[in-house]
XYZ file of C-alpha atoms in Angstrom:
780
model
C -65.226 81.746 -22.679
C -63.456 79.632 -20.119
C -64.981 80.210 -16.697
C -62.712 77.992 -14.695
C -59.553 75.938 -14.877
C -59.573 72.632 -13.068
C -55.925 71.687 -13.445
C -52.877 73.290 -11.899
C -50.360 74.491 -14.505
C -46.695 73.878 -13.916
C -43.532 74.590 -15.876
C -41.527 71.518 -14.958
C -38.804 69.742 -16.902
C -39.998 66.182 -17.398
C -37.193 63.630 -17.132
C -38.010 60.566 -19.205
C -34.866 58.758 -18.051
C -32.334 59.842 -20.640
C -30.306 56.749 -19.747
C -32.667 54.830 -22.028
C -31.102 56.690 -24.964
C -27.573 55.565 -25.980
C -24.857 58.154 -25.192
C -24.016 58.443 -28.883
C -27.507 59.767 -29.475
C -27.070 62.558 -26.938
C -24.589 64.610 -28.946
C -26.765 67.664 -28.357
C -25.678 67.842 -24.707
C -24.919 71.400 -23.676
C -26.919 72.857 -26.571
C -30.204 74.653 -25.905
C -32.997 72.369 -27.044
C -36.495 73.130 -28.270
C -39.090 72.473 -25.571
C -42.473 70.902 -26.295
C -45.382 71.746 -23.997
C -47.976 69.034 -23.376
C -50.792 68.151 -20.970
C -50.394 64.969 -18.938
C -53.330 63.279 -17.214
C -52.376 61.691 -13.889
C -54.482 59.264 -11.868
C -54.047 60.339 -8.242
C -56.398 57.604 -7.022
C -58.917 55.175 -8.557
C -61.444 58.038 -8.631
C -59.423 61.236 -9.078
C -57.630 62.288 -12.259
C -55.829 65.603 -12.621
C -54.206 67.281 -15.608
C -50.937 69.212 -15.514
C -48.923 70.980 -18.179
C -45.232 70.121 -18.628
C -42.281 70.939 -20.866
C -40.153 68.207 -22.377
C -37.162 68.387 -24.696
C -38.153 67.639 -28.278
C -35.034 65.506 -28.747
C -36.082 63.320 -25.821
C -39.396 62.601 -27.533
C -37.618 61.876 -30.792
C -35.226 59.491 -29.090
C -38.119 57.583 -27.537
C -40.103 57.608 -30.808
C -42.861 59.530 -29.077
C -45.085 62.343 -30.260
C -46.853 65.010 -28.241
C -50.204 63.338 -29.054
C -48.900 60.028 -27.672
C -48.200 61.635 -24.314
C -51.485 63.529 -24.182
C -53.465 60.350 -24.850
C -51.616 58.414 -22.167
C -52.305 58.055 -18.467
C -49.762 58.293 -15.673
C -50.581 56.708 -12.315
C -49.410 58.134 -8.993
C -48.640 55.845 -6.087
C -49.847 56.286 -2.520
C -46.825 58.484 -1.887
C -47.798 60.856 -4.676
C -44.925 59.761 -6.927
C -45.305 58.832 -10.595
C -42.765 56.256 -11.672
C -43.873 55.447 -15.196
C -46.081 56.548 -18.029
C -48.013 54.007 -20.102
C -48.134 54.822 -23.816
C -49.992 52.116 -25.650
C -48.202 48.889 -24.656
C -45.012 50.650 -23.560
C -44.166 51.342 -19.908
C -41.703 54.232 -19.923
C -39.958 55.117 -16.642
C -40.780 58.595 -15.390
C -39.604 60.593 -12.353
C -42.353 62.896 -11.025
C -43.241 63.785 -7.452
C -46.695 65.292 -6.851
C -47.884 66.795 -3.608
C -51.423 65.723 -2.840
C -52.575 68.645 -0.692
C -55.910 70.130 -1.788
C -54.250 73.520 -2.053
C -52.183 72.304 -5.019
C -55.306 72.513 -7.181
C -55.836 76.017 -8.536
C -59.050 77.373 -10.061
C -59.390 80.503 -12.179
C -62.539 82.515 -12.887
C -63.101 85.581 -15.059
C -63.692 88.895 -13.325
C -65.665 91.867 -14.606
C -62.455 93.564 -15.726
C -61.629 90.546 -17.951
C -58.720 89.403 -15.781
C -58.618 86.114 -13.879
C -59.388 85.599 -10.218
C -57.373 82.593 -9.009
C -58.211 80.646 -5.886
C -57.553 77.297 -4.176
C -58.574 75.493 -1.010
C -55.782 77.301 0.798
C -57.869 80.487 0.557
C -60.575 78.943 2.735
C -58.794 77.121 5.535
C -60.608 79.197 8.171
C -63.823 80.004 6.298
C -67.027 79.470 8.293
C -70.567 80.795 8.665
C -69.214 83.202 11.293
C -67.871 85.246 8.384
C -71.421 86.474 7.713
C -71.874 88.178 11.094
C -70.821 91.637 9.913
C -71.674 91.180 6.230
C -74.161 93.886 5.103
C -74.868 92.118 1.804
C -76.950 89.401 3.514
C -79.157 91.886 5.346
C -82.499 92.177 3.510
C -83.742 95.592 2.503
C -87.135 96.938 3.545
C -89.584 98.109 0.886
C -92.788 100.011 1.639
C -95.793 99.178 -0.541
C -98.602 101.572 -1.437
C -101.985 99.808 -1.484
C -104.125 102.868 -2.119
C -106.665 102.670 -4.920
C -106.291 104.910 -7.948
C -109.190 107.338 -8.400
C -111.518 106.931 -11.357
C -110.976 109.347 -14.221
C -113.865 111.514 -15.375
C -114.805 111.575 -18.162
C -113.847 108.010 -19.158
C -113.425 108.814 -22.876
C -110.034 108.289 -24.521
C -108.739 108.716 -28.041
C -105.882 106.608 -29.351
C -103.681 106.913 -32.418
C -101.647 103.901 -33.507
C -99.116 104.157 -36.319
C -97.200 101.306 -37.981
C -94.542 101.384 -40.704
C -91.441 99.313 -41.564
C -89.172 101.867 -39.888
C -91.460 103.478 -37.353
C -94.266 102.864 -34.907
C -95.928 105.000 -32.281
C -98.870 105.131 -29.894
C -100.616 108.311 -28.774
C -103.294 108.639 -26.098
C -105.216 111.889 -26.100
C -102.437 113.255 -28.358
C -99.755 112.454 -25.769
C -96.906 110.201 -26.894
C -96.918 106.869 -25.060
C -94.569 104.958 -27.381
C -92.327 105.876 -30.278
C -89.855 103.594 -32.051
C -88.003 104.789 -35.107
C -85.292 103.203 -37.220
C -82.452 105.275 -38.603
C -81.156 105.279 -42.156
C -82.532 104.369 -45.553
C -84.542 101.170 -45.929
C -83.057 98.874 -48.557
C -85.049 96.286 -50.484
C -83.991 93.684 -52.994
C -82.438 90.241 -53.139
C -80.595 90.779 -49.876
C -82.968 91.617 -47.039
C -81.818 93.780 -44.166
C -83.359 92.517 -40.905
C -83.469 94.918 -37.990
C -82.243 93.682 -34.597
C -85.841 93.085 -33.635
C -89.125 92.918 -35.502
C -92.483 92.330 -33.942
C -95.166 94.202 -32.072
C -95.841 96.390 -29.073
C -98.739 95.598 -26.771
C -100.089 98.178 -24.319
C -103.052 97.525 -22.027
C -105.093 100.286 -20.387
C -107.406 100.202 -17.376
C -110.163 102.502 -18.697
C -111.439 103.268 -15.189
C -108.147 104.761 -13.985
C -106.583 105.850 -17.263
C -103.410 103.990 -16.306
C -101.573 101.346 -18.295
C -101.528 97.941 -16.589
C -99.229 96.136 -19.029
C -96.769 96.939 -21.803
C -94.268 94.777 -23.578
C -92.438 94.372 -26.855
C -92.808 90.923 -28.456
C -89.965 90.121 -30.860
C -91.650 87.732 -33.272
C -88.379 87.109 -35.087
C -87.549 84.875 -32.101
C -88.887 81.369 -31.592
C -91.829 80.865 -29.198
C -92.421 84.580 -28.625
C -95.750 84.175 -30.393
C -96.790 81.636 -27.749
C -95.967 84.072 -24.984
C -97.903 86.772 -26.818
C -101.059 84.688 -27.183
C -100.785 83.419 -23.613
C -100.578 87.016 -22.417
C -103.574 88.083 -24.470
C -105.654 85.189 -23.134
C -104.784 86.142 -19.543
C -105.866 89.805 -19.755
C -108.701 90.872 -17.510
C -112.021 91.598 -19.196
C -112.853 95.236 -19.846
C -109.303 96.351 -20.578
C -108.354 98.358 -23.665
C -105.670 96.457 -25.606
C -103.586 98.361 -28.163
C -101.290 96.570 -30.599
C -99.022 98.045 -33.266
C -96.258 96.443 -35.312
C -92.687 97.427 -36.153
C -90.866 96.306 -39.316
C -92.282 92.763 -39.504
C -94.605 90.772 -37.274
C -95.015 87.643 -39.425
C -91.518 86.290 -38.548
C -92.203 83.206 -36.486
C -95.868 83.933 -35.880
C -97.153 80.372 -36.271
C -100.581 79.406 -37.611
C -101.738 78.222 -34.173
C -101.027 81.654 -32.745
C -102.793 83.362 -35.638
C -105.878 81.266 -34.906
C -105.828 82.382 -31.257
C -105.516 86.006 -32.336
C -108.460 85.497 -34.674
C -110.518 83.926 -31.883
C -109.883 87.034 -29.779
C -111.426 89.175 -32.495
C -108.645 90.063 -34.945
C -109.562 89.956 -38.621
C -106.081 90.716 -39.941
C -103.983 88.173 -38.010
C -104.797 85.296 -40.362
C -103.584 87.306 -43.386
C -100.221 88.589 -42.109
C -97.203 88.192 -44.387
C -93.690 89.620 -44.521
C -93.411 93.314 -43.650
C -97.159 93.966 -43.516
C -98.181 96.834 -41.253
C -100.858 96.096 -38.673
C -102.577 97.958 -35.850
C -105.447 96.722 -33.695
C -107.369 98.173 -30.749
C -110.003 96.194 -28.874
C -111.849 95.840 -25.607
C -110.850 92.550 -23.968
C -113.846 90.281 -23.653
C -115.690 92.715 -25.900
C -115.279 93.831 -29.486
C -112.769 95.431 -31.816
C -112.531 99.206 -31.562
C -110.564 99.476 -34.790
C -108.130 97.465 -36.926
C -106.034 98.273 -40.005
C -103.857 96.061 -42.217
C -101.617 97.413 -44.979
C -100.236 94.597 -47.081
C -96.719 94.567 -48.500
C -97.452 93.530 -52.086
C -94.046 92.381 -53.275
C -92.548 90.634 -50.240
C -88.803 91.158 -49.985
C -88.839 93.437 -53.014
C -91.049 96.200 -51.656
C -92.033 98.322 -48.687
C -95.660 98.913 -47.705
C -97.196 102.297 -47.036
C -97.490 103.280 -43.395
C -100.819 103.140 -41.589
C -102.478 105.235 -38.931
C -105.416 104.040 -36.850
C -107.467 106.425 -34.740
C -110.081 105.103 -32.300
C -112.209 106.538 -29.518
C -113.174 104.547 -26.458
C -116.838 105.015 -25.554
C -117.905 105.747 -21.986
C -118.056 102.580 -19.851
C -120.282 101.611 -16.972
C -118.466 102.197 -13.660
C -119.693 98.881 -12.220
C -117.125 96.857 -14.184
C -114.037 97.936 -12.286
C -114.302 95.706 -9.186
C -115.095 92.072 -8.450
C -118.214 92.641 -6.372
C -118.354 89.043 -5.072
C -114.917 89.104 -3.456
C -114.783 89.470 0.361
C -114.015 92.884 1.829
C -111.209 91.766 4.167
C -107.600 92.977 3.858
C -106.436 89.964 1.849
C -109.022 90.462 -0.908
C -108.781 94.249 -0.860
C -105.085 93.834 -1.719
C -106.035 91.533 -4.582
C -108.556 94.110 -5.845
C -105.727 96.649 -5.837
C -103.259 94.295 -7.573
C -105.700 93.341 -10.326
C -106.590 97.003 -10.825
C -102.935 97.948 -11.347
C -101.429 94.932 -13.159
C -102.591 92.708 -15.989
C -101.863 89.319 -17.504
C -102.603 87.088 -14.477
C -105.647 85.190 -15.725
C -107.429 83.307 -12.958
C -105.692 85.302 -10.215
C -108.027 88.169 -11.168
C -111.055 86.134 -12.197
C -114.156 87.565 -10.513
C -116.035 84.250 -10.699
C -113.278 81.711 -10.013
C -110.235 83.423 -8.478
C -107.223 81.245 -7.777
C -106.634 80.283 -4.150
C -103.695 78.157 -2.954
C -104.409 74.728 -1.558
C -102.575 72.034 0.344
C -102.511 68.628 -1.329
C -102.258 65.641 1.072
C -98.892 63.917 1.360
C -98.051 61.141 -1.056
C -96.886 57.673 -0.049
C -93.278 58.555 -0.892
C -93.149 61.420 1.620
C -90.217 61.243 4.083
C -89.794 64.689 5.642
C -90.715 68.346 5.369
C -88.290 70.360 3.264
C -87.672 74.047 2.763
C -88.386 75.344 -0.740
C -86.419 78.413 -1.806
C -87.620 80.292 -4.895
C -85.511 82.985 -6.527
C -87.653 85.689 -8.125
C -86.852 88.671 -10.302
C -89.013 90.910 -12.436
C -90.794 87.982 -14.125
C -93.824 87.886 -11.863
C -96.039 86.059 -14.328
C -93.453 83.270 -14.583
C -93.367 83.171 -10.798
C -97.162 82.834 -10.618
C -97.043 79.889 -13.012
C -94.357 78.196 -10.903
C -96.098 78.918 -7.590
C -99.275 77.149 -8.679
C -97.268 74.107 -9.732
C -95.327 74.037 -6.456
C -98.481 74.201 -4.348
C -100.101 71.454 -6.433
C -97.323 69.032 -5.407
C -98.607 66.536 -2.780
C -97.093 67.262 0.623
C -95.991 70.855 -0.016
C -97.244 73.466 2.432
C -97.099 77.196 1.720
C -95.355 77.766 5.071
C -92.372 75.761 3.787
C -91.681 78.334 1.052
C -89.278 81.260 1.133
C -89.080 83.659 -1.805
C -85.958 85.725 -2.391
C -86.545 88.817 -4.532
C -83.621 90.512 -6.254
C -84.393 94.182 -5.741
C -87.334 96.436 -4.849
C -89.614 95.061 -7.569
C -93.038 96.404 -6.631
C -95.146 94.146 -8.847
C -93.427 91.021 -7.526
C -93.557 92.166 -3.901
C -97.239 93.078 -4.056
C -97.969 89.704 -5.624
C -96.224 87.919 -2.740
C -98.346 89.835 -0.235
C -101.551 88.419 -1.722
C -101.173 84.928 -0.261
C -99.080 85.761 1.875
C -95.676 84.208 1.282
C -92.517 84.564 3.367
C -90.022 86.635 1.410
C -86.810 88.616 1.714
C -85.592 91.371 -0.586
C -81.971 91.374 -1.714
C -80.086 94.571 -2.460
C -78.661 93.738 -5.920
C -74.901 93.355 -6.187
C -72.744 93.255 -9.269
C -73.985 92.948 -12.850
C -74.987 90.161 -15.243
C -73.784 86.737 -14.043
C -72.314 88.187 -10.868
C -75.664 89.691 -9.878
C -77.433 86.352 -10.289
C -74.694 84.586 -8.329
C -74.864 87.001 -5.418
C -78.633 86.745 -5.299
C -78.313 82.952 -5.019
C -75.889 83.409 -2.130
C -78.326 85.741 -0.369
C -81.245 83.361 -0.948
C -79.408 80.325 0.436
C -78.156 82.239 3.470
C -81.689 83.520 4.160
C -83.078 79.995 3.904
C -80.640 78.702 6.503
C -81.797 81.342 8.966
C -85.546 81.345 8.285
C -86.498 77.802 7.270
C -85.626 75.273 9.947
C -85.271 72.155 7.828
C -82.453 69.735 7.141
C -82.884 69.871 3.362
C -83.690 72.610 0.892
C -85.084 72.568 -2.628
C -83.932 75.499 -4.759
C -86.026 76.769 -7.686
C -85.855 79.688 -10.104
C -89.005 81.380 -11.275
C -88.875 80.326 -14.944
C -89.230 76.562 -14.390
C -92.038 74.114 -15.084
C -92.372 71.143 -12.710
C -93.481 67.613 -13.470
C -96.362 66.254 -11.335
C -93.947 64.004 -9.401
C -91.279 66.659 -8.806
C -91.694 66.757 -5.020
C -92.128 62.984 -4.834
C -88.841 62.596 -6.740
C -87.100 64.834 -4.215
C -88.630 62.978 -1.286
C -87.461 59.606 -2.597
C -83.923 60.727 -3.419
C -83.488 62.643 -0.148
C -82.512 59.360 1.520
C -79.391 59.263 -0.673
C -78.174 62.546 0.813
C -78.554 61.083 4.298
C -76.596 57.913 3.706
C -74.008 58.764 1.042
C -71.422 61.501 1.809
C -70.019 61.190 -1.736
C -73.189 62.835 -3.100
C -73.527 66.582 -2.553
C -76.851 67.398 -4.222
C -79.799 66.001 -6.157
C -80.874 67.663 -9.389
C -84.315 67.324 -10.970
C -82.909 67.910 -14.428
C -80.764 65.924 -16.851
C -79.036 67.777 -19.663
C -78.930 64.555 -21.685
C -82.629 63.823 -21.323
C -84.002 63.809 -24.867
C -86.737 61.898 -26.590
C -84.184 59.443 -28.006
C -82.047 59.181 -24.824
C -84.540 59.071 -21.916
C -87.142 56.353 -21.408
C -87.097 55.075 -17.806
C -88.560 57.394 -15.151
C -87.316 55.096 -12.375
C -83.649 55.344 -13.391
C -81.285 57.837 -11.791
C -77.518 58.296 -12.137
C -74.614 59.702 -10.156
C -72.527 62.129 -12.185
C -69.940 64.881 -12.034
C -72.102 67.888 -12.730
C -73.596 71.162 -11.598
C -76.951 71.688 -9.882
C -79.547 72.624 -12.489
C -83.184 73.682 -12.791
C -84.479 72.540 -9.424
C -82.082 70.894 -6.981
C -81.918 69.703 -3.386
C -79.108 70.049 -0.866
C -78.544 69.383 2.817
C -78.101 72.147 5.364
C -74.607 70.880 6.185
C -73.496 71.311 2.557
C -74.800 74.876 2.443
C -72.930 75.805 5.613
C -69.794 74.375 4.021
C -69.985 76.128 0.646
C -71.549 79.521 1.443
C -68.416 80.919 3.190
C -66.486 80.141 -0.015
C -68.899 81.943 -2.353
C -67.395 83.963 -5.176
C -67.299 87.747 -4.655
C -69.433 90.216 -6.590
C -66.621 91.181 -8.971
C -66.220 87.626 -10.311
C -68.195 87.205 -13.514
C -69.113 83.533 -13.512
C -72.325 81.585 -13.085
C -73.115 80.305 -9.598
C -73.782 76.783 -10.889
C -70.346 76.573 -12.534
C -68.829 77.713 -9.270
C -70.684 75.009 -7.351
C -69.678 72.417 -9.954
C -65.994 73.234 -9.708
C -63.708 70.807 -7.903
C -63.108 73.450 -5.249
C -66.712 73.081 -4.044
C -67.689 69.646 -5.288
C -64.542 67.890 -3.998
C -65.156 64.801 -6.157
C -68.662 64.447 -4.747
C -71.308 63.702 -7.297
C -74.795 64.834 -8.240
C -77.842 62.610 -8.610
C -79.784 63.217 -11.830
C -82.817 61.464 -13.351
C -82.890 59.800 -16.732
C -86.156 61.651 -17.441
C -86.135 65.210 -16.144
C -88.586 66.412 -13.505
C -88.337 70.060 -14.578
C -88.059 72.011 -17.787
C -86.882 75.504 -18.529
C -89.639 77.619 -20.044
C -88.479 81.211 -19.761
C -87.915 83.286 -22.879
C -86.719 86.260 -20.854
C -83.462 85.817 -18.961
C -79.717 86.348 -18.860
C -78.795 83.248 -20.859
C -81.887 82.475 -22.911
C -83.687 83.443 -26.057
C -86.386 81.677 -28.010
C -83.792 80.196 -30.346
C -81.817 78.688 -27.464
C -85.027 77.346 -25.974
C -85.875 75.710 -29.295
C -82.406 74.293 -29.837
C -81.743 72.987 -26.322
C -85.083 72.446 -24.625
C -88.015 72.002 -27.000
C -87.527 68.251 -27.497
C -86.778 67.237 -23.914
C -89.251 64.928 -22.164
C -90.363 65.322 -18.558
C -92.077 62.821 -16.304
C -95.877 62.845 -16.529
C -96.541 60.157 -13.942
C -97.404 61.645 -10.517
C -96.825 58.211 -8.919
C -93.418 57.407 -10.445
C -91.139 55.322 -8.207
C -87.395 55.940 -8.301
C -84.851 53.126 -7.923
C -82.546 54.737 -5.348
C -80.341 51.673 -4.830
C -78.965 51.826 -8.355
C -76.733 54.803 -7.456
C -74.929 52.991 -4.674
C -71.231 52.954 -5.546
C -71.034 49.180 -5.782
C -74.141 49.044 -7.993
C -72.841 51.744 -10.326
C -69.400 50.213 -10.704
C -70.844 46.739 -11.190
C -73.216 47.843 -13.931
C -70.577 49.901 -15.725
C -68.056 47.039 -15.606
C -70.625 44.681 -17.088
C -71.457 47.136 -19.880
C -67.803 47.910 -20.641
C -66.872 44.221 -20.725
C -69.432 43.443 -23.412
C -69.418 46.738 -25.319
C -68.621 46.812 -29.014
C -65.789 49.281 -29.592
C -66.522 51.835 -32.322
C -64.062 53.512 -34.676
C -65.592 56.951 -35.112
C -63.658 59.403 -37.276
C -66.578 61.628 -38.310
C -69.624 61.361 -36.012
C -71.806 63.262 -38.496
C -71.531 60.443 -41.032
C -71.181 57.509 -38.625
C -74.204 55.266 -38.047
C -74.358 54.486 -34.317
C -75.913 51.124 -33.350
C -79.387 51.628 -31.880
C -81.006 48.198 -31.819
C -82.309 46.638 -28.636
C -79.511 45.030 -26.620
C -76.676 46.820 -28.436
C -73.950 48.164 -26.154
C -71.363 50.352 -27.874
C -68.331 52.307 -26.709
C -66.859 55.305 -28.507
C -63.655 57.069 -27.477
C -63.303 60.850 -27.533
C -60.345 63.072 -26.695
C -60.721 64.577 -23.234
C -57.582 65.635 -21.376
C -59.558 67.328 -18.591
C -63.088 68.581 -18.035
C -62.403 71.887 -19.813
C -61.072 70.091 -22.907
C -64.578 69.999 -24.345
C -64.459 70.523 -28.112
C -64.177 66.903 -29.263
C -66.967 65.811 -26.936
C -69.147 68.750 -27.992
C -68.883 67.767 -31.638
C -69.730 64.136 -30.914
C -72.683 65.214 -28.758
C -73.924 67.556 -31.461
C -73.877 64.732 -33.978
C -75.910 62.631 -31.510
C -78.418 65.503 -31.056
C -77.805 65.822 -27.317
C -76.454 68.522 -24.982
C -73.197 69.794 -26.469
C -72.200 72.949 -24.601
C -69.721 71.364 -22.180
C -68.749 68.073 -20.529
C -71.175 67.946 -17.595
C -73.172 64.914 -16.400
C -70.416 62.310 -16.757
C -69.174 59.714 -14.247
C -65.380 60.030 -14.041
C -65.125 60.774 -17.753
C -67.686 58.170 -18.841
C -71.153 58.902 -20.179
C -73.798 56.180 -20.185
C -76.697 57.009 -22.502
C -79.773 55.094 -23.552
C -79.650 55.613 -27.315
C -82.996 54.701 -28.806
C -83.238 51.017 -27.801
C -79.488 50.553 -27.340
C -76.889 51.688 -24.795
C -74.116 54.050 -25.865
C -71.018 54.615 -23.736
C -68.776 57.613 -24.408
C -65.329 57.565 -22.806
C -63.129 60.656 -22.577
C -59.447 59.792 -22.947
C -57.134 60.013 -21.167
C -59.227 61.742 -18.475
C -61.556 58.850 -17.679
C -60.637 56.536 -14.838
C -61.922 53.717 -17.086
C -59.156 54.344 -19.647
C -57.906 50.763 -19.285
C -60.749 49.703 -21.567
C -59.171 51.553 -24.477
C -57.613 49.399 -27.175
C -54.753 50.878 -29.174
C -56.203 49.939 -32.548
C -59.334 52.038 -32.029
C -59.692 55.627 -33.054
C -60.027 58.358 -30.444
C -62.301 60.951 -31.992
C -60.633 64.357 -31.992
C -62.051 67.635 -33.242
C -61.059 68.661 -36.748
C -61.620 71.928 -38.588
C -64.308 70.274 -40.690
C -66.293 68.844 -37.764
C -65.882 72.018 -35.709
C -67.357 74.098 -38.534
C -70.184 71.592 -38.908
C -71.078 71.883 -35.220
C -70.962 75.675 -35.352
C -73.225 75.745 -38.403
C -75.711 73.408 -36.734
C -75.951 75.464 -33.582
C -76.155 78.842 -35.303
C -78.522 77.847 -38.075
C -81.447 80.221 -37.857
C -83.241 80.153 -41.186
C -85.881 82.775 -41.680
C -88.548 82.383 -44.342
C -90.047 85.506 -45.863
C -93.617 84.653 -46.842
C -94.989 86.981 -49.492
C -98.542 87.731 -50.517
C -99.802 85.886 -53.570
C -101.809 87.332 -56.490
C -105.398 87.682 -55.395
C -104.624 88.036 -51.679
C -105.956 91.579 -51.513
C -109.248 90.571 -53.066
C -109.469 87.595 -50.710
C -108.809 89.742 -47.638
C -111.418 92.302 -48.711
C -113.940 89.662 -49.775
C -113.986 90.895 -53.393
C -114.157 88.879 -56.607
C -110.817 87.719 -57.985
C -108.911 90.245 -60.134
C -111.336 93.021 -59.248
C -108.575 95.280 -57.915
C -106.432 97.037 -60.487
C -103.031 96.544 -58.865
C -99.616 96.308 -60.566
C -98.598 92.783 -61.459
C -96.510 91.164 -58.771
C -93.081 89.874 -59.702
C -92.560 86.186 -60.124
C -90.114 86.163 -57.218
C -92.734 87.497 -54.824
C -94.909 84.436 -55.310
C -92.497 82.057 -53.638
C -90.927 81.770 -50.220
C -87.467 83.258 -50.228
C -84.582 82.601 -47.909
C -82.029 85.316 -48.726
C -78.942 86.169 -46.742
C -79.914 87.597 -43.379
C -78.054 90.634 -42.041
C -78.210 92.330 -38.662
C -77.330 95.956 -38.063
C -77.360 96.943 -34.388
C -76.822 100.569 -33.277
C -74.600 101.380 -36.236
C -75.566 101.246 -39.870
C -79.137 100.969 -41.026
C -81.093 100.818 -37.794
C -80.760 101.818 -34.181
C -82.376 100.017 -31.248
C -81.570 102.729 -28.712
C -85.254 103.555 -28.346
C -86.291 99.939 -27.787
């Protein structure tokens, strides 16, 4: 879905000087001619290219022996007066009459609204915009939330009975015969060569505080998704001792439950985890830090060709000693009383609630690269455990002080707000606005506005709660902050590079200046925030805040500084734009800096340095003829410098670049992180340059005899298949598994013979039915 449109669209008759065509060839005069629409890229200055759409008579093109593709691959150059006098097509200089106005308001940008229509805007909409516009704006006023810190009374008697049920189409949890959880699929279960996969398959985990009788944690873990098993095992390892943990499966838990995770589950006391296969039913109840209360496994004998019987597990929790509820060694002051309350009510925080070694924030002395104190703004939602992970990493950065932090919370989220009170941290609560992308965007606006008014610093670092920081993250920001002070053509510094992969990122000292959006930890000056906040998109515009900031309307040809090796990584599996599969595809093979003392070469992004290096590389680059990037062997030896051309009429014309990037196993969702249409990538030991034509200002390096890679149906389908490939292996039990699980001699159980097909891994067609058809997820 197109979120924005960078080029103004005109319906203008293009006059290619008909006098060049002999009068005899203009016999069509006075007859309505067929018009051909095409996009023309125009260089307005050495650093600014724009794209406009024009109509031209088809007969004019025929008379000049031109095709639409010829025009769209060409570059027109405007003079200082804004007039275009010729268009260069290959070696031909064809006179052209075109007068362009150069006012900023002539550039129009369109964004999708919630009602699916477009919201169109230009610089002319903001000629009087200023921070004064916020004076009577109720959306930037934080809301007040009262917190209840009273302790829950102990329940007497402390004896509970639990019933856990698991089946392919149903699961439930009862406590003292009261329904806590019930999930049921609808329709008839089908088995056979084609396997029907429900929209989610995995397990439910509920955790009970036995002293209060209240649940402190509950979550569904979809183990059909990548990396969910890691989050599951991490959660289980972070539970406080003495809790009652209850686990029951739905449809299939084996999915992507890797062997490493099964070993962790076994180490926590599960007998069945190591034996799980496709569509087995499993239920387990245990006392964390103690022993198993009960566990049942019902195996699915024939894999994809059968359904197992359902199971029901009933357990009773014995009476516990009342001395285990509190951490007796903790101080009795208000700060620690609040932590006692928090750890009594919520679970999954590990060392935060450790009685022997509870986490306490510290201040690490400043590093040698420190330049100035900076404000650190953290956006938090309902992912408090992610936030805790990030907070510890932030406070471990040399030079960071807890007083420099401001947390913006999107809504009255009690768990998050109580957590913030434990340290304490400065925070403001935003009244949510809009939905989906718009809600996230408006929260960012609120957070940045709050930072300007509360944190009195010249520069701000902006983080979201699902990030992981490298040990030199703050040092990187300190070193690059000097660039923001001296170079007005740079508008922010990002800690993340979308093209940082194991085969394209090697030098932690190298940084680049690119046309891009701020991503995954970024730094900006106060003056930039005061400039862009009055222009912020309204709550009814459904676009991401980072795309808005990366648009020409905000960026104004200014560039972003990015590292070759990223200083952050995205690690959230729960969010608006992420799933485990996306994390695996886009982020699992991206390196981050591990050197806390890394030094950044900040002079290499000076304009003269950048242009000098690029000119040297372009002058000696070997030009590549790439027609199918999936079969082309790109040079990767040390010292090789190669240049490949790709069709790019404007920044939104992304498909050809996306296909090339996919073939190179790099970021391929859009055309970000380029320098005026040119990408410079370390490629193994070589250097690979990718030039978008005709958009790039370096188009003069194109040679007519070389192929400009353009998307084809074949390569587009290949890219789509690569990105959507999500193979799912259905591992079946083998003959003798039941005896092995039960510790009996081989062949001692008289069970029907398994089919031959059930003894091998199968990869049948995978089908999803959501809400209509076989299953319903309305209860999920």
